[in-house]
Amino acid sequence: MNAEIIAVGTEILIGQIVNSNATYLSEQLAQQGINVYYHTAVGDNVKRLTDVLTTAKQRSDLIVLCGGLGPTPDDLTKQTVAEFVHQELVYDTQGYQRLMDYFANSKRPMTENNLLQALVFKDGEGIQNPNGLAVGIYYEDKVSHTHYLLLPGPPRELKAMFAQGVIPLLQRFNDENEQFISRVLRFYGIGESRLVTELSDLIEQQTNPTIAPYAKTNEVTLRLTVKTKDEASGNHLLDELEARIMARVGSYFYGYGDDYSLVEATVDTLKQAQVTLAAAESLTTGLFQATLGAIPGASAVFKGGFVTYSPAMKASLLQLDADWLAEVGTVSQACVEMMAQKAKQITQADYAIAFSGVAGPDSLENQPVGTVWLALATPNGTISSCQVFPHGRNEIRQAAVMYGLNMVRQAVLADHSRAK
Amino acid sequence: MNAEIIAVGTEILIGQIVNSNATYLSEQLAQQGINVYYHTAVGDNVKRLTDVLTTAKQRSDLIVLCGGLGPTPDDLTKQTVAEFVHQELVYDTQGYQRLMDYFANSKRPMTENNLLQALVFKDGEGIQNPNGLAVGIYYEDKVSHTHYLLLPGPPRELKAMFAQGVIPLLQRFNDENEQFISRVLRFYGIGESRLVTELSDLIEQQTNPTIAPYAKTNEVTLRLTVKTKDEASGNHLLDELEARIMARVGSYFYGYGDDYSLVEATVDTLKQAQVTLAAAESLTTGLFQATLGAIPGASAVFKGGFVTYSPAMKASLLQLDADWLAEVGTVSQACVEMMAQKAKQITQADYAIAFSGVAGPDSLENQPVGTVWLALATPNGTISSCQVFPHGRNEIRQAAVMYGLNMVRQAVLADHSRAK
């Protein structure tokens, strides 16, 4: 089945927003075994949208539209597609009721135009919107066998509707109960090209399951996808492939799933070990702690720390001797190790990490931009590491944070397994 | 002149990368007075790209293609468009020489396929690539008067080529030396809808200059654009319009330009006043300090501070009385004011800001998610504010940081102008 995606909205064409919905939908449709051959973005204009639909109908089996389902006059996707496929608009019972309930509960006045959001095609199916009021639509043209999906534009609404309402619909298109099962493996500390090299024979042999590597910022993922009529045997094939992959690159693996991140893995590791973490940051100026605090529930393991950007702050907040500091230099093993030890001692955390380095644009203490010293004070002593990250002030800071998270995760895992 | 943008690359259609080039090109073309009516993304496939070109030629005066100019076998944009417009490919002299020089200097072997990057259309013009080896192409079909622009896919290359090579080209399309001059005004603390309401008569009357409002996260910009044959009189028209705008909403204005940000304005204000800033962060866990530290040269005014996520850390790092803290609560005016004053005192900074609040997902101390207390200790006393930001853990943290930056900027500006 070949698909195309049509995003409707003038704000995309004037460069006000990025068409990230097309990216999301492409990735999701690929996971359902559906090939996407075109993306189009078109403005809120009946004539131009109709022209785009005419072209799309000639070349695609599935046309996914997003945007323009709201209550304002420039939301005209539903009306335009209805006209194009000669469908009458009728109220979706469930969507109509949700809309009525929403306005009754919120005590806000409901204007007439809001009701437009509950309209669907007479011979189509409404798709409920878990995060909004605009109902989605699925419709099959019984003559041309073209399938239409109309989805809302706000990404929060689109994603929730896709996961809950669209995926079950798409699974109807598969041959006799065939389904796709995916598993995402996440790796830190190995580049995409090396990962692909290590697994080259597995990737070349792939048929079912397939292996798709993706390079993300500072990490790589592998998506394993199996096509199967039976969930148990599908999972068994995935288990076998995963075991072969792990035997080669398992030391870089940190977790499963599309949305899991290295910081979540680190917080989970700290929680499981029931230990706490503090930090003293120089070049990252709080970015490590901000990254931790972005995870709900991080407060169970992360209590706080220091931002010691200037040498004077390192001396006063972390009680370091200013003369000694001038002698060893702030971008040094001695300095970060002392920073970590003092942070651990003052905060009484179980672990404390320290960062110092050269984020640029200028070099510092004769060390080139990108040089970063990290130290981790643990219950069993202090470990440290010097890394040189590629240029770009924020890229260096971000790379240092990721390296630090992994340093914490691995040390806690090692200490915890020893303690058992 | 009506334009459309065609991005070529299978990686866009499988959802591996976002089509951010289309967003950039749309914004840039709009600034040149060119309307973009369609975006298309298509894979590295001769047949499908040719079909897309056939449709585009029927509806657009200018077709901008990006991607597929590189040396690998899947880079086929140039060859496909050449075939489509019946143009022979010849070497661009300057591009050919740069390529030869590059491989001679880098001492890397040059394989034959690299030369493809220097090919241009026989009757077209080469556009030099300041950040890469693939030459861009401009070509006008003299029969249909369709204009073609072929640009490289990597954003670093595309943007530099657009700024240096494409803009001068596009200005030829304007009537006799007419040019567009733009000025961007940036506002914080006023929503887009209120800004538009305050300026509604100016926006309705607009012809030349035009006024285009853009809503960004937590801020709004206005782009004023004038079409003129004479730079001085164009700037005069912009000055007049700016004065009328500032008379109404000037209190929310913080700076000029596409790339300027509230944090840069805050760092600049601190630098001009020659004062220093420290911070004590609870719900933002370092995000305020990380945001400051992202600006090169921030170390001149920002020395460091505290992340005091737990009540115990507030008590120990900021020397607050634990019993008193339990009594007043951590999300309170009394607590943030004391946090700010202690942070100022311990770090000996001129100003210190403190944040405490409820980022969610759960409420805290019976206060709803989104409640944030901010305090700023200044040389002339402490000011504080309670805000309730819309839901979403990271949205609340981000909104609090922006509010805090503006609080610092305004207080320093006021103190500094008083001191003069």
Short mmCIF file of N, CA and C in Angstrom, two decimals, chain B residues 293-406:
data_model
loop_
_atom_site.label_atom_id
_atom_site.label_comp_id
_atom_site.label_asym_id
_atom_site.label_seq_id
_atom_site.Cartn_x
_atom_site.Cartn_y
_atom_site.Cartn_z
N GLY B 293 24.41 30.41 30.53
CA GLY B 293 25.73 29.91 30.16
C GLY B 293 25.84 29.53 28.69
N ALA B 294 24.69 29.40 28.01
CA ALA B 294 24.72 29.06 26.58
C ALA B 294 25.20 30.24 25.73
N ILE B 295 25.19 31.44 26.32
CA ILE B 295 25.58 32.64 25.56
C ILE B 295 27.09 32.87 25.71
N PRO B 296 27.84 32.90 24.60
CA PRO B 296 29.28 33.16 24.69
C PRO B 296 29.53 34.49 25.41
N GLY B 297 30.46 34.47 26.34
CA GLY B 297 30.79 35.71 27.06
C GLY B 297 29.94 35.95 28.28
N ALA B 298 29.01 35.04 28.60
CA ALA B 298 28.15 35.21 29.79
C ALA B 298 28.98 35.21 31.07
N SER B 299 30.17 34.61 31.02
CA SER B 299 30.98 34.50 32.24
C SER B 299 31.37 35.88 32.78
N ALA B 300 31.29 36.92 31.96
CA ALA B 300 31.61 38.26 32.45
C ALA B 300 30.61 38.75 33.50
N VAL B 301 29.38 38.23 33.46
CA VAL B 301 28.34 38.74 34.37
C VAL B 301 27.70 37.64 35.22
N PHE B 302 27.93 36.39 34.84
CA PHE B 302 27.31 35.27 35.57
C PHE B 302 28.42 34.38 36.11
N LYS B 303 28.48 34.27 37.43
CA LYS B 303 29.58 33.54 38.08
C LYS B 303 29.17 32.16 38.55
N GLY B 304 27.87 31.99 38.88
CA GLY B 304 27.44 30.69 39.36
C GLY B 304 26.25 30.79 40.29
N GLY B 305 25.92 29.68 40.94
CA GLY B 305 24.76 29.67 41.83
C GLY B 305 24.43 28.28 42.34
N PHE B 306 23.17 28.12 42.71
CA PHE B 306 22.75 26.91 43.41
C PHE B 306 21.57 26.23 42.72
N VAL B 307 21.54 24.92 42.81
CA VAL B 307 20.33 24.17 42.48
C VAL B 307 19.87 23.53 43.78
N THR B 308 18.75 24.01 44.31
CA THR B 308 18.27 23.53 45.61
C THR B 308 16.89 22.93 45.41
N TYR B 309 16.90 21.67 44.96
CA TYR B 309 15.64 21.03 44.56
C TYR B 309 14.86 20.60 45.80
N SER B 310 15.53 19.98 46.75
CA SER B 310 14.82 19.48 47.95
C SER B 310 14.83 20.56 49.04
N PRO B 311 13.87 20.52 49.97
CA PRO B 311 13.89 21.45 51.09
C PRO B 311 15.21 21.36 51.88
N ALA B 312 15.74 20.15 52.04
CA ALA B 312 16.99 19.99 52.79
C ALA B 312 18.14 20.75 52.13
N MET B 313 18.17 20.74 50.78
CA MET B 313 19.23 21.46 50.07
C MET B 313 19.05 22.98 50.21
N LYS B 314 17.78 23.42 50.21
CA LYS B 314 17.54 24.86 50.43
C LYS B 314 18.09 25.25 51.80
N ALA B 315 17.83 24.40 52.79
CA ALA B 315 18.29 24.69 54.15
C ALA B 315 19.82 24.67 54.22
N SER B 316 20.44 23.63 53.65
CA SER B 316 21.89 23.53 53.87
C SER B 316 22.68 24.44 52.94
N LEU B 317 22.40 24.45 51.64
CA LEU B 317 23.22 25.26 50.74
C LEU B 317 22.96 26.76 50.90
N LEU B 318 21.70 27.11 51.21
CA LEU B 318 21.36 28.54 51.29
C LEU B 318 21.23 29.00 52.75
N GLN B 319 21.59 28.13 53.67
CA GLN B 319 21.58 28.49 55.10
C GLN B 319 20.22 29.00 55.57
N LEU B 320 19.16 28.30 55.14
CA LEU B 320 17.82 28.64 55.62
C LEU B 320 17.48 27.76 56.82
N ASP B 321 16.67 28.28 57.72
CA ASP B 321 16.26 27.51 58.89
C ASP B 321 15.20 26.48 58.48
N ALA B 322 15.47 25.22 58.73
CA ALA B 322 14.61 24.14 58.25
C ALA B 322 13.21 24.22 58.87
N ASP B 323 13.11 24.60 60.13
CA ASP B 323 11.80 24.70 60.78
C ASP B 323 10.98 25.84 60.18
N TRP B 324 11.66 26.97 60.00
CA TRP B 324 10.99 28.14 59.38
C TRP B 324 10.50 27.78 57.98
N LEU B 325 11.35 27.06 57.23
CA LEU B 325 11.03 26.66 55.86
C LEU B 325 9.79 25.77 55.85
N ALA B 326 9.71 24.82 56.78
CA ALA B 326 8.56 23.92 56.86
C ALA B 326 7.29 24.72 57.15
N GLU B 327 7.46 25.79 57.93
CA GLU B 327 6.31 26.62 58.32
C GLU B 327 5.80 27.47 57.15
N VAL B 328 6.71 28.17 56.44
CA VAL B 328 6.26 29.05 55.35
C VAL B 328 5.98 28.28 54.06
N GLY B 329 6.58 27.11 53.90
CA GLY B 329 6.42 26.33 52.67
C GLY B 329 7.44 26.75 51.63
N THR B 330 7.84 25.81 50.75
CA THR B 330 8.88 26.14 49.78
C THR B 330 8.32 26.92 48.59
N VAL B 331 7.02 26.72 48.27
CA VAL B 331 6.43 27.49 47.17
C VAL B 331 5.72 28.69 47.78
N SER B 332 6.52 29.67 48.20
CA SER B 332 5.95 30.82 48.90
C SER B 332 6.82 32.04 48.65
N GLN B 333 6.21 33.21 48.84
CA GLN B 333 6.93 34.46 48.67
C GLN B 333 8.09 34.54 49.67
N ALA B 334 7.80 34.17 50.91
CA ALA B 334 8.83 34.26 51.95
C ALA B 334 10.03 33.40 51.59
N CYS B 335 9.77 32.19 51.10
CA CYS B 335 10.86 31.27 50.78
C CYS B 335 11.71 31.80 49.62
N VAL B 336 11.08 32.20 48.48
CA VAL B 336 11.90 32.64 47.34
C VAL B 336 12.65 33.93 47.66
N GLU B 337 12.01 34.81 48.43
CA GLU B 337 12.73 36.06 48.75
C GLU B 337 13.97 35.76 49.58
N MET B 338 13.81 34.84 50.54
CA MET B 338 14.96 34.47 51.38
C MET B 338 16.02 33.74 50.54
N MET B 339 15.57 32.87 49.63
CA MET B 339 16.52 32.18 48.73
C MET B 339 17.34 33.19 47.93
N ALA B 340 16.66 34.19 47.38
CA ALA B 340 17.35 35.19 46.56
C ALA B 340 18.34 35.99 47.40
N GLN B 341 17.89 36.40 48.58
CA GLN B 341 18.77 37.22 49.44
C GLN B 341 20.00 36.44 49.89
N LYS B 342 19.79 35.17 50.26
CA LYS B 342 20.93 34.34 50.70
C LYS B 342 21.88 34.07 49.53
N ALA B 343 21.32 33.81 48.35
CA ALA B 343 22.17 33.55 47.18
C ALA B 343 23.02 34.77 46.87
N LYS B 344 22.42 35.97 46.96
CA LYS B 344 23.15 37.21 46.71
C LYS B 344 24.27 37.38 47.73
N GLN B 345 23.92 37.12 49.00
CA GLN B 345 24.89 37.31 50.08
C GLN B 345 26.06 36.32 49.97
N ILE B 346 25.75 35.03 49.74
CA ILE B 346 26.82 34.02 49.71
C ILE B 346 27.73 34.21 48.49
N THR B 347 27.13 34.51 47.32
CA THR B 347 27.96 34.63 46.11
C THR B 347 28.53 36.03 45.94
N GLN B 348 28.04 36.98 46.72
CA GLN B 348 28.46 38.39 46.59
C GLN B 348 28.20 38.95 45.20
N ALA B 349 27.17 38.42 44.53
CA ALA B 349 26.77 38.99 43.24
C ALA B 349 25.95 40.25 43.50
N ASP B 350 25.81 41.11 42.46
CA ASP B 350 25.02 42.34 42.61
C ASP B 350 23.52 42.04 42.63
N TYR B 351 23.14 41.01 41.86
CA TYR B 351 21.73 40.59 41.79
C TYR B 351 21.69 39.07 41.97
N ALA B 352 20.61 38.57 42.59
CA ALA B 352 20.43 37.11 42.64
C ALA B 352 18.95 36.81 42.48
N ILE B 353 18.66 35.83 41.63
CA ILE B 353 17.27 35.47 41.37
C ILE B 353 17.00 34.08 41.94
N ALA B 354 15.76 33.87 42.42
CA ALA B 354 15.38 32.55 42.96
C ALA B 354 14.06 32.10 42.35
N PHE B 355 13.95 30.80 42.13
CA PHE B 355 12.75 30.19 41.55
C PHE B 355 12.27 29.07 42.45
N SER B 356 10.96 29.02 42.73
CA SER B 356 10.38 27.85 43.39
C SER B 356 8.96 27.70 42.86
N GLY B 357 8.52 26.47 42.70
CA GLY B 357 7.18 26.30 42.16
C GLY B 357 6.83 24.85 41.95
N VAL B 358 5.76 24.63 41.20
CA VAL B 358 5.22 23.30 41.02
C VAL B 358 5.24 22.96 39.52
N ALA B 359 6.22 22.14 39.11
CA ALA B 359 6.35 21.79 37.70
C ALA B 359 5.46 20.62 37.33
N GLY B 360 4.96 19.92 38.31
CA GLY B 360 4.10 18.78 38.05
C GLY B 360 4.90 17.52 37.84
N PRO B 361 4.30 16.37 37.58
CA PRO B 361 2.88 16.20 37.31
C PRO B 361 1.97 16.37 38.53
N ASP B 362 2.51 16.27 39.76
CA ASP B 362 1.64 16.36 40.94
C ASP B 362 1.67 17.77 41.54
N SER B 363 0.60 18.15 42.22
CA SER B 363 0.59 19.43 42.92
C SER B 363 1.46 19.30 44.17
N LEU B 364 1.78 20.45 44.78
CA LEU B 364 2.75 20.48 45.89
C LEU B 364 2.26 21.51 46.89
N GLU B 365 2.31 21.17 48.16
CA GLU B 365 1.89 22.11 49.21
C GLU B 365 0.51 22.73 48.88
N ASN B 366 -0.38 21.89 48.32
CA ASN B 366 -1.75 22.32 47.96
C ASN B 366 -1.80 23.42 46.91
N GLN B 367 -0.71 23.61 46.16
CA GLN B 367 -0.73 24.61 45.10
C GLN B 367 -0.77 23.89 43.76
N PRO B 368 -1.55 24.44 42.82
CA PRO B 368 -1.73 23.72 41.56
C PRO B 368 -0.46 23.71 40.70
N VAL B 369 -0.38 22.72 39.82
CA VAL B 369 0.72 22.62 38.87
C VAL B 369 0.77 23.91 38.03
N GLY B 370 1.96 24.46 37.88
CA GLY B 370 2.13 25.67 37.08
C GLY B 370 2.39 26.90 37.93
N THR B 371 2.12 26.81 39.26
CA THR B 371 2.38 27.93 40.16
C THR B 371 3.89 28.13 40.32
N VAL B 372 4.36 29.34 40.07
CA VAL B 372 5.79 29.63 40.22
C VAL B 372 5.97 30.94 40.99
N TRP B 373 6.79 30.89 42.05
CA TRP B 373 7.22 32.11 42.75
C TRP B 373 8.63 32.45 42.29
N LEU B 374 8.82 33.74 41.95
CA LEU B 374 10.16 34.23 41.58
C LEU B 374 10.50 35.41 42.48
N ALA B 375 11.77 35.52 42.88
CA ALA B 375 12.21 36.70 43.63
C ALA B 375 13.56 37.14 43.09
N LEU B 376 13.77 38.46 43.10
CA LEU B 376 15.05 39.01 42.66
C LEU B 376 15.58 39.93 43.75
N ALA B 377 16.72 39.54 44.32
CA ALA B 377 17.39 40.41 45.29
C ALA B 377 18.27 41.38 44.51
N THR B 378 18.07 42.68 44.72
CA THR B 378 18.81 43.71 43.99
C THR B 378 19.58 44.55 45.00
N PRO B 379 20.44 45.44 44.52
CA PRO B 379 21.16 46.32 45.47
C PRO B 379 20.20 47.22 46.25
N ASN B 380 18.95 47.37 45.76
CA ASN B 380 17.99 48.26 46.42
C ASN B 380 16.81 47.51 47.03
N GLY B 381 16.99 46.25 47.40
CA GLY B 381 15.87 45.52 47.99
C GLY B 381 15.45 44.36 47.12
N THR B 382 14.42 43.63 47.59
CA THR B 382 14.01 42.40 46.92
C THR B 382 12.63 42.57 46.31
N ILE B 383 12.47 42.15 45.03
CA ILE B 383 11.14 42.16 44.41
C ILE B 383 10.73 40.71 44.14
N SER B 384 9.42 40.45 44.12
CA SER B 384 8.98 39.08 43.88
C SER B 384 7.68 39.07 43.10
N SER B 385 7.36 37.90 42.55
CA SER B 385 6.18 37.78 41.70
C SER B 385 5.70 36.34 41.71
N CYS B 386 4.38 36.16 41.70
CA CYS B 386 3.82 34.82 41.56
C CYS B 386 3.12 34.71 40.21
N GLN B 387 3.47 33.68 39.44
CA GLN B 387 2.88 33.46 38.12
C GLN B 387 2.30 32.06 38.06
N VAL B 388 1.26 31.90 37.24
CA VAL B 388 0.76 30.55 36.97
C VAL B 388 0.90 30.31 35.47
N PHE B 389 1.76 29.37 35.11
CA PHE B 389 2.03 29.09 33.69
C PHE B 389 1.23 27.87 33.24
N PRO B 390 0.88 27.80 31.95
CA PRO B 390 0.09 26.66 31.45
C PRO B 390 0.82 25.33 31.64
N HIS B 391 0.05 24.28 31.68
CA HIS B 391 0.55 22.96 32.04
C HIS B 391 1.61 22.41 31.09
N GLY B 392 2.28 21.38 31.53
CA GLY B 392 3.36 20.73 30.81
C GLY B 392 4.65 20.99 31.57
N ARG B 393 5.24 19.97 32.16
CA ARG B 393 6.39 20.14 33.04
C ARG B 393 7.47 21.02 32.41
N ASN B 394 7.88 20.71 31.19
CA ASN B 394 8.98 21.46 30.60
C ASN B 394 8.54 22.84 30.11
N GLU B 395 7.27 22.97 29.71
CA GLU B 395 6.74 24.27 29.31
C GLU B 395 6.74 25.22 30.51
N ILE B 396 6.34 24.73 31.67
CA ILE B 396 6.32 25.55 32.89
C ILE B 396 7.73 26.00 33.26
N ARG B 397 8.68 25.05 33.22
CA ARG B 397 10.07 25.38 33.56
C ARG B 397 10.62 26.41 32.58
N GLN B 398 10.35 26.22 31.30
CA GLN B 398 10.84 27.14 30.28
C GLN B 398 10.22 28.52 30.43
N ALA B 399 8.90 28.56 30.68
CA ALA B 399 8.21 29.84 30.84
C ALA B 399 8.74 30.58 32.07
N ALA B 400 9.05 29.84 33.13
CA ALA B 400 9.58 30.46 34.35
C ALA B 400 10.95 31.09 34.08
N VAL B 401 11.79 30.40 33.30
CA VAL B 401 13.12 30.92 32.96
C VAL B 401 12.98 32.22 32.17
N MET B 402 12.08 32.25 31.18
CA MET B 402 11.89 33.45 30.37
C MET B 402 11.39 34.61 31.25
N TYR B 403 10.44 34.30 32.13
CA TYR B 403 9.91 35.35 33.01
C TYR B 403 11.03 35.90 33.89
N GLY B 404 11.86 35.01 34.40
CA GLY B 404 12.98 35.40 35.25
C GLY B 404 13.99 36.26 34.51
N LEU B 405 14.30 35.89 33.28
CA LEU B 405 15.25 36.69 32.49
C LEU B 405 14.73 38.11 32.33
N ASN B 406 13.42 38.23 32.01
CA ASN B 406 12.85 39.56 31.80
C ASN B 406 12.82 40.37 33.09
#
